[in-house]
Amino acid sequence: MADSPQHRIFAMLDVDVDGDGAITHQEYLARVDRVAAAVGRDAGDPAVAASRAAHGAVFGDMDADGDGRVTFEEYRAWVGHEAFEPSCRPALGSLFDLAGTDADGHLDRAAFTRLRTAAGNAGTDAGAAFDALDTDHDGLIDRDAYLTGVRDFVTTGSSPMAAAYGAGPALGTRS
């Protein structure tokens, strides 16, 4: 598998150990559960339920043939500018909201690192991504800056968020 933003994100989402090259519904929703657990929210929290619903809708959009598995080809056909705003922004925003336990619309470095690590990104690169997104150097990242950074990485490959996605060894090993 080539090293592109789409390949990096797909490899991060396809977290199974059998290397089957497909994202299952369970794998995709596990991101929500990992973030919720990392910040101490239980499954009954309304924010967790909202995030699971948003992620379920995204999975349904990605799974073009409705077989319960998203292949890279399905992901590549779906991802981009057109998919980000109506699908990804609400889902990724819901993860940001889970991590921002004080609901002020900002994450500090520790909350950002917990979010990125629990979501499946390389925790070692979270600091560089945080520094790139904290343009006013106030020690906080706001929700819109975060989502814009992710959108730019997903759609163009160029973003301060690029450091948060790392290269990862899996990128060259699957096809």
Tab-separated table of C-alpha atoms in Angstrom:
chain	number	residue	atom	x	y	z
A	1	MET	CA	0.000	0.000	0.000
A	2	ALA	CA	1.398	3.392	-0.969
A	3	ASP	CA	2.083	6.136	1.549
A	4	SER	CA	-0.610	8.786	1.055
A	5	PRO	CA	-2.916	10.563	3.508
A	6	GLN	CA	-5.716	8.190	2.536
A	7	HIS	CA	-3.500	5.145	3.065
A	8	ARG	CA	-2.325	6.432	6.439
A	9	ILE	CA	-5.838	7.040	7.710
A	10	PHE	CA	-7.156	3.750	6.321
A	11	ALA	CA	-4.318	1.836	8.008
A	12	MET	CA	-5.085	3.628	11.288
A	13	LEU	CA	-8.790	2.701	11.027
A	14	ASP	CA	-8.138	-0.919	10.007
A	15	VAL	CA	-6.909	-1.893	13.447
A	16	ASP	CA	-7.413	-5.643	13.252
A	17	VAL	CA	-4.449	-7.951	13.556
A	18	ASP	CA	-5.278	-10.252	10.665
A	19	GLY	CA	-4.369	-7.667	8.035
A	20	ASP	CA	-7.520	-8.316	6.030
A	21	GLY	CA	-7.419	-4.843	4.494
A	22	ALA	CA	-10.960	-3.901	5.512
A	23	ILE	CA	-12.471	-1.757	8.241
A	24	THR	CA	-15.357	-3.399	10.052
A	25	HIS	CA	-18.213	-1.573	11.751
A	26	GLN	CA	-16.866	-2.764	15.101
A	27	GLU	CA	-13.360	-1.452	14.336
A	28	TYR	CA	-14.719	1.907	13.274
A	29	LEU	CA	-16.906	2.379	16.357
A	30	ALA	CA	-14.079	1.193	18.629
A	31	ARG	CA	-12.458	4.624	18.122
A	32	VAL	CA	-15.354	6.229	19.976
A	33	ASP	CA	-15.112	3.692	22.788
A	34	ARG	CA	-11.344	4.182	23.117
A	35	VAL	CA	-11.645	7.967	23.292
A	36	ALA	CA	-14.516	7.743	25.783
A	37	ALA	CA	-12.529	5.365	27.985
A	38	ALA	CA	-9.407	7.548	27.765
A	39	VAL	CA	-11.307	10.521	29.191
A	40	GLY	CA	-13.383	8.557	31.699
A	41	ARG	CA	-16.765	8.697	29.976
A	42	ASP	CA	-18.981	5.626	30.222
A	43	ALA	CA	-21.149	4.132	27.488
A	44	GLY	CA	-24.271	5.723	28.979
A	45	ASP	CA	-22.960	9.273	28.531
A	46	PRO	CA	-25.118	11.133	25.962
A	47	ALA	CA	-21.968	12.490	24.284
A	48	VAL	CA	-20.734	8.920	23.750
A	49	ALA	CA	-24.082	7.890	22.269
A	50	ALA	CA	-24.050	10.919	19.952
A	51	SER	CA	-20.509	10.132	18.832
A	52	ARG	CA	-21.356	6.481	18.177
A	53	ALA	CA	-24.361	7.589	16.099
A	54	ALA	CA	-22.250	10.041	14.079
A	55	HIS	CA	-19.600	7.374	13.471
A	56	GLY	CA	-22.245	4.806	12.546
A	57	ALA	CA	-23.562	7.184	9.890
A	58	VAL	CA	-20.058	7.693	8.489
A	59	PHE	CA	-19.495	3.945	8.349
A	60	GLY	CA	-22.775	3.518	6.466
A	61	ASP	CA	-21.664	6.163	3.956
A	62	MET	CA	-18.252	4.527	3.451
A	63	ASP	CA	-19.604	0.968	3.081
A	64	ALA	CA	-20.761	1.394	-0.516
A	65	ASP	CA	-21.758	-2.238	-1.054
A	66	GLY	CA	-23.377	-2.627	2.381
A	67	ASP	CA	-21.430	-5.759	3.309
A	68	GLY	CA	-20.338	-4.475	6.739
A	69	ARG	CA	-16.719	-4.027	5.631
A	70	VAL	CA	-15.029	-1.002	4.081
A	71	THR	CA	-12.202	-1.836	1.706
A	72	PHE	CA	-9.543	0.672	0.764
A	73	GLU	CA	-11.193	1.030	-2.640
A	74	GLU	CA	-14.505	1.957	-0.981
A	75	TYR	CA	-12.730	4.342	1.379
A	76	ARG	CA	-10.772	5.996	-1.443
A	77	ALA	CA	-13.941	6.453	-3.528
A	78	TRP	CA	-15.757	8.010	-0.558
A	79	VAL	CA	-13.146	10.227	1.119
A	80	GLY	CA	-12.558	13.828	0.081
A	81	HIS	CA	-13.956	17.337	0.232
A	82	GLU	CA	-17.519	16.208	-0.490
A	83	ALA	CA	-17.532	13.648	2.338
A	84	PHE	CA	-15.758	15.707	4.955
A	85	GLU	CA	-18.247	18.432	5.762
A	86	PRO	CA	-21.475	16.408	5.960
A	87	SER	CA	-19.972	13.193	7.392
A	88	CYS	CA	-16.495	13.513	8.853
A	89	ARG	CA	-16.827	16.917	10.495
A	90	PRO	CA	-19.712	15.822	12.771
A	91	ALA	CA	-18.045	12.497	13.630
A	92	LEU	CA	-14.583	13.920	14.275
A	93	GLY	CA	-16.098	16.878	16.069
A	94	SER	CA	-17.894	14.457	18.362
A	95	LEU	CA	-14.542	12.873	19.287
A	96	PHE	CA	-13.138	16.332	20.015
A	97	ASP	CA	-16.182	17.005	22.197
A	98	LEU	CA	-15.663	13.727	24.087
A	99	ALA	CA	-12.067	14.671	24.805
A	100	GLY	CA	-13.030	18.196	25.874
A	101	THR	CA	-14.637	17.184	29.128
A	102	ASP	CA	-15.227	20.795	30.231
A	103	ALA	CA	-17.206	21.585	27.040
A	104	ASP	CA	-15.426	24.890	26.400
A	105	GLY	CA	-14.583	24.064	22.758
A	106	HIS	CA	-10.834	23.815	23.421
A	107	LEU	CA	-8.336	21.091	24.204
A	108	ASP	CA	-5.119	21.550	26.114
A	109	ARG	CA	-2.005	19.535	25.229
A	110	ALA	CA	-2.861	16.633	27.576
A	111	ALA	CA	-6.449	16.308	26.294
A	112	PHE	CA	-5.277	16.583	22.678
A	113	THR	CA	-2.683	13.864	23.222
A	114	ARG	CA	-5.273	11.586	24.875
A	115	LEU	CA	-7.642	12.149	21.943
A	116	ARG	CA	-5.046	11.477	19.261
A	117	THR	CA	-3.609	8.427	21.005
A	118	ALA	CA	-7.003	6.882	21.791
A	119	ALA	CA	-8.207	7.572	18.240
A	120	GLY	CA	-5.311	5.513	16.900
A	121	ASN	CA	-2.753	8.142	15.942
A	122	ALA	CA	0.863	7.930	16.994
A	123	GLY	CA	0.999	9.556	20.422
A	124	THR	CA	4.631	10.464	19.875
A	125	ASP	CA	3.650	12.846	17.074
A	126	ALA	CA	0.797	14.541	18.957
A	127	GLY	CA	3.083	17.193	20.429
A	128	ALA	CA	4.240	18.386	17.018
A	129	ALA	CA	0.664	18.485	15.739
A	130	PHE	CA	-0.471	20.372	18.847
A	131	ASP	CA	2.292	22.943	18.439
A	132	ALA	CA	1.406	23.416	14.761
A	133	LEU	CA	-2.295	23.924	15.528
A	134	ASP	CA	-1.741	26.203	18.546
A	135	THR	CA	-0.971	29.181	16.351
A	136	ASP	CA	-1.601	31.777	19.053
A	137	HIS	CA	0.521	29.827	21.566
A	138	ASP	CA	-2.107	29.982	24.306
A	139	GLY	CA	-1.768	26.287	25.121
A	140	LEU	CA	-5.179	25.463	23.637
A	141	ILE	CA	-6.540	24.195	20.333
A	142	ASP	CA	-10.066	25.111	19.354
A	143	ARG	CA	-12.490	22.729	17.719
A	144	ASP	CA	-12.596	24.491	14.350
A	145	ALA	CA	-8.798	24.665	14.016
A	146	TYR	CA	-8.593	20.954	14.820
A	147	LEU	CA	-11.265	19.988	12.292
A	148	THR	CA	-9.775	22.248	9.630
A	149	GLY	CA	-6.382	20.630	10.199
A	150	VAL	CA	-7.828	17.141	9.840
A	151	ARG	CA	-9.861	18.130	6.752
A	152	ASP	CA	-6.799	19.612	5.069
A	153	PHE	CA	-4.780	16.466	5.734
A	154	VAL	CA	-7.529	14.145	4.511
A	155	THR	CA	-8.308	16.140	1.386
A	156	THR	CA	-4.921	17.556	0.366
A	157	GLY	CA	-2.279	15.816	2.489
A	158	SER	CA	-0.982	19.200	3.587
A	159	SER	CA	-1.793	20.223	7.113
A	160	PRO	CA	-0.335	20.863	10.535
A	161	MET	CA	-2.095	17.589	11.429
A	162	ALA	CA	0.216	15.600	9.145
A	163	ALA	CA	2.586	15.019	12.061
A	164	ALA	CA	-0.225	13.365	14.017
A	165	TYR	CA	-0.680	10.659	11.414
A	166	GLY	CA	2.900	9.424	11.240
A	167	ALA	CA	4.114	6.966	8.640
A	168	GLY	CA	3.627	3.759	10.570
A	169	PRO	CA	5.045	0.403	9.507
A	170	ALA	CA	1.685	-0.902	8.271
A	171	LEU	CA	1.598	1.483	5.359
A	172	GLY	CA	3.992	-0.417	3.179
A	173	THR	CA	2.807	-3.885	4.111
A	174	ARG	CA	-0.817	-4.135	2.977
A	175	SER	CA	-2.341	-4.015	-0.430
